[in-house]
mmCIF file of C-alpha atoms in Angstrom:
data_model
loop_
_atom_site.group_PDB
_atom_site.id
_atom_site.type_symbol
_atom_site.label_atom_id
_atom_site.label_comp_id
_atom_site.label_asym_id
_atom_site.label_seq_id
_atom_site.Cartn_x
_atom_site.Cartn_y
_atom_site.Cartn_z
ATOM 1 C CA MET A 196 47.840 -19.473 -50.002
ATOM 2 C CA THR A 197 50.100 -19.489 -46.984
ATOM 3 C CA GLN A 198 52.221 -22.541 -46.262
ATOM 4 C CA HIS A 199 52.769 -23.500 -42.656
ATOM 5 C CA ASP A 200 56.266 -23.587 -41.213
ATOM 6 C CA GLN A 201 57.680 -27.100 -41.090
ATOM 7 C CA LEU A 202 60.870 -28.917 -40.216
ATOM 8 C CA HIS A 203 61.299 -32.537 -41.302
ATOM 9 C CA ARG A 204 64.289 -34.753 -40.579
ATOM 10 C CA TYR A 205 65.176 -37.563 -42.924
ATOM 11 C CA LEU A 206 67.651 -40.422 -42.831
ATOM 12 C CA PHE A 207 68.619 -43.044 -45.376
ATOM 13 C CA GLU A 208 69.709 -45.869 -43.106
ATOM 14 C CA ASN A 209 71.689 -47.829 -45.702
ATOM 15 C CA TYR A 210 73.599 -44.734 -46.794
ATOM 16 C CA ALA A 211 75.583 -42.056 -45.001
ATOM 17 C CA VAL A 212 72.896 -39.492 -45.774
ATOM 18 C CA ARG A 213 70.739 -37.516 -43.407
ATOM 19 C CA GLY A 214 69.313 -34.049 -43.466
ATOM 20 C CA GLU A 215 66.513 -31.706 -42.620
ATOM 21 C CA LEU A 216 63.986 -29.956 -44.816
ATOM 22 C CA VAL A 217 62.829 -26.546 -43.583
ATOM 23 C CA THR A 218 59.887 -24.434 -44.733
ATOM 24 C CA VAL A 219 59.482 -21.027 -43.072
ATOM 25 C CA SER A 220 57.055 -19.370 -45.489
ATOM 26 C CA GLU A 221 54.446 -18.344 -42.911
ATOM 27 C CA THR A 222 56.891 -16.714 -40.498
ATOM 28 C CA LEU A 223 58.846 -15.066 -43.313
ATOM 29 C CA GLU A 224 55.650 -13.570 -44.752
ATOM 30 C CA GLN A 225 54.798 -12.131 -41.329
ATOM 31 C CA ILE A 226 58.277 -10.633 -40.913
ATOM 32 C CA LEU A 227 58.348 -9.107 -44.398
ATOM 33 C CA ALA A 228 54.791 -7.742 -44.155
ATOM 34 C CA ASN A 229 55.856 -5.325 -41.409
ATOM 35 C CA HIS A 230 58.721 -3.659 -43.323
ATOM 36 C CA THR A 231 59.656 -2.611 -46.840
ATOM 37 C CA TYR A 232 63.088 -4.156 -47.185
ATOM 38 C CA PRO A 233 64.975 -4.284 -50.501
ATOM 39 C CA GLN A 234 65.368 -7.720 -52.084
ATOM 40 C CA PRO A 235 68.950 -8.351 -50.826
ATOM 41 C CA VAL A 236 67.807 -7.777 -47.229
ATOM 42 C CA LYS A 237 64.769 -10.028 -47.729
ATOM 43 C CA THR A 238 67.052 -12.761 -49.029
ATOM 44 C CA VAL A 239 69.432 -12.515 -46.060
ATOM 45 C CA LEU A 240 66.518 -12.514 -43.596
ATOM 46 C CA ALA A 241 65.118 -15.658 -45.210
ATOM 47 C CA GLU A 242 68.512 -17.385 -45.070
ATOM 48 C CA LEU A 243 68.983 -16.415 -41.422
ATOM 49 C CA LEU A 244 65.522 -17.675 -40.535
ATOM 50 C CA VAL A 245 66.290 -21.052 -42.096
ATOM 51 C CA ALA A 246 69.756 -21.213 -40.498
ATOM 52 C CA THR A 247 68.495 -20.442 -36.999
ATOM 53 C CA SER A 248 65.645 -22.939 -37.434
ATOM 54 C CA LEU A 249 68.148 -25.649 -38.317
ATOM 55 C CA LEU A 250 70.498 -24.682 -35.477
ATOM 56 C CA THR A 251 67.783 -24.722 -32.828
ATOM 57 C CA ALA A 252 66.482 -28.067 -34.087
ATOM 58 C CA THR A 253 69.931 -29.661 -34.250
ATOM 59 C CA LEU A 254 71.858 -28.338 -31.247
ATOM 60 C CA LYS A 255 71.024 -29.831 -27.891
ATOM 61 C CA PHE A 256 71.355 -27.170 -25.219
ATOM 62 C CA ALA A 257 69.178 -25.077 -22.965
ATOM 63 C CA GLY A 258 69.398 -21.439 -23.960
ATOM 64 C CA ASP A 259 68.886 -18.915 -26.707
ATOM 65 C CA ILE A 260 70.507 -18.454 -30.093
ATOM 66 C CA THR A 261 71.303 -14.911 -31.166
ATOM 67 C CA VAL A 262 72.398 -14.093 -34.703
ATOM 68 C CA GLN A 263 74.158 -10.824 -35.447
ATOM 69 C CA LEU A 264 75.368 -9.529 -38.801
ATOM 70 C CA GLN A 265 77.772 -6.780 -39.617
ATOM 71 C CA GLY A 266 78.327 -5.442 -43.101
ATOM 72 C CA MET A 267 80.133 -2.803 -45.053
ATOM 73 C CA ALA A 268 76.990 -0.636 -45.449
ATOM 74 C CA LEU A 269 77.040 -0.743 -49.240
ATOM 75 C CA TYR A 270 73.409 0.327 -49.318
ATOM 76 C CA SER A 271 70.811 1.865 -47.075
ATOM 77 C CA TRP A 272 67.083 1.223 -47.341
ATOM 78 C CA ARG A 273 65.823 4.018 -45.083
#
């Protein structure tokens, strides 16, 4: 069963607590279905998807967000 992507903001008015809850299961399943990535790459892709979802929901600007990673090439999956 596929969950839909969701982003919910919450605020506890009497406390200094606020946050956002993100679910990106549907989009992540679509991304991972097209490639055979190893588990570490799948994990990083999931984290980046959540991070960019939070950034685009939180930042107020007109434009695009681009995320780029650079590593030490400790492994290759191709």
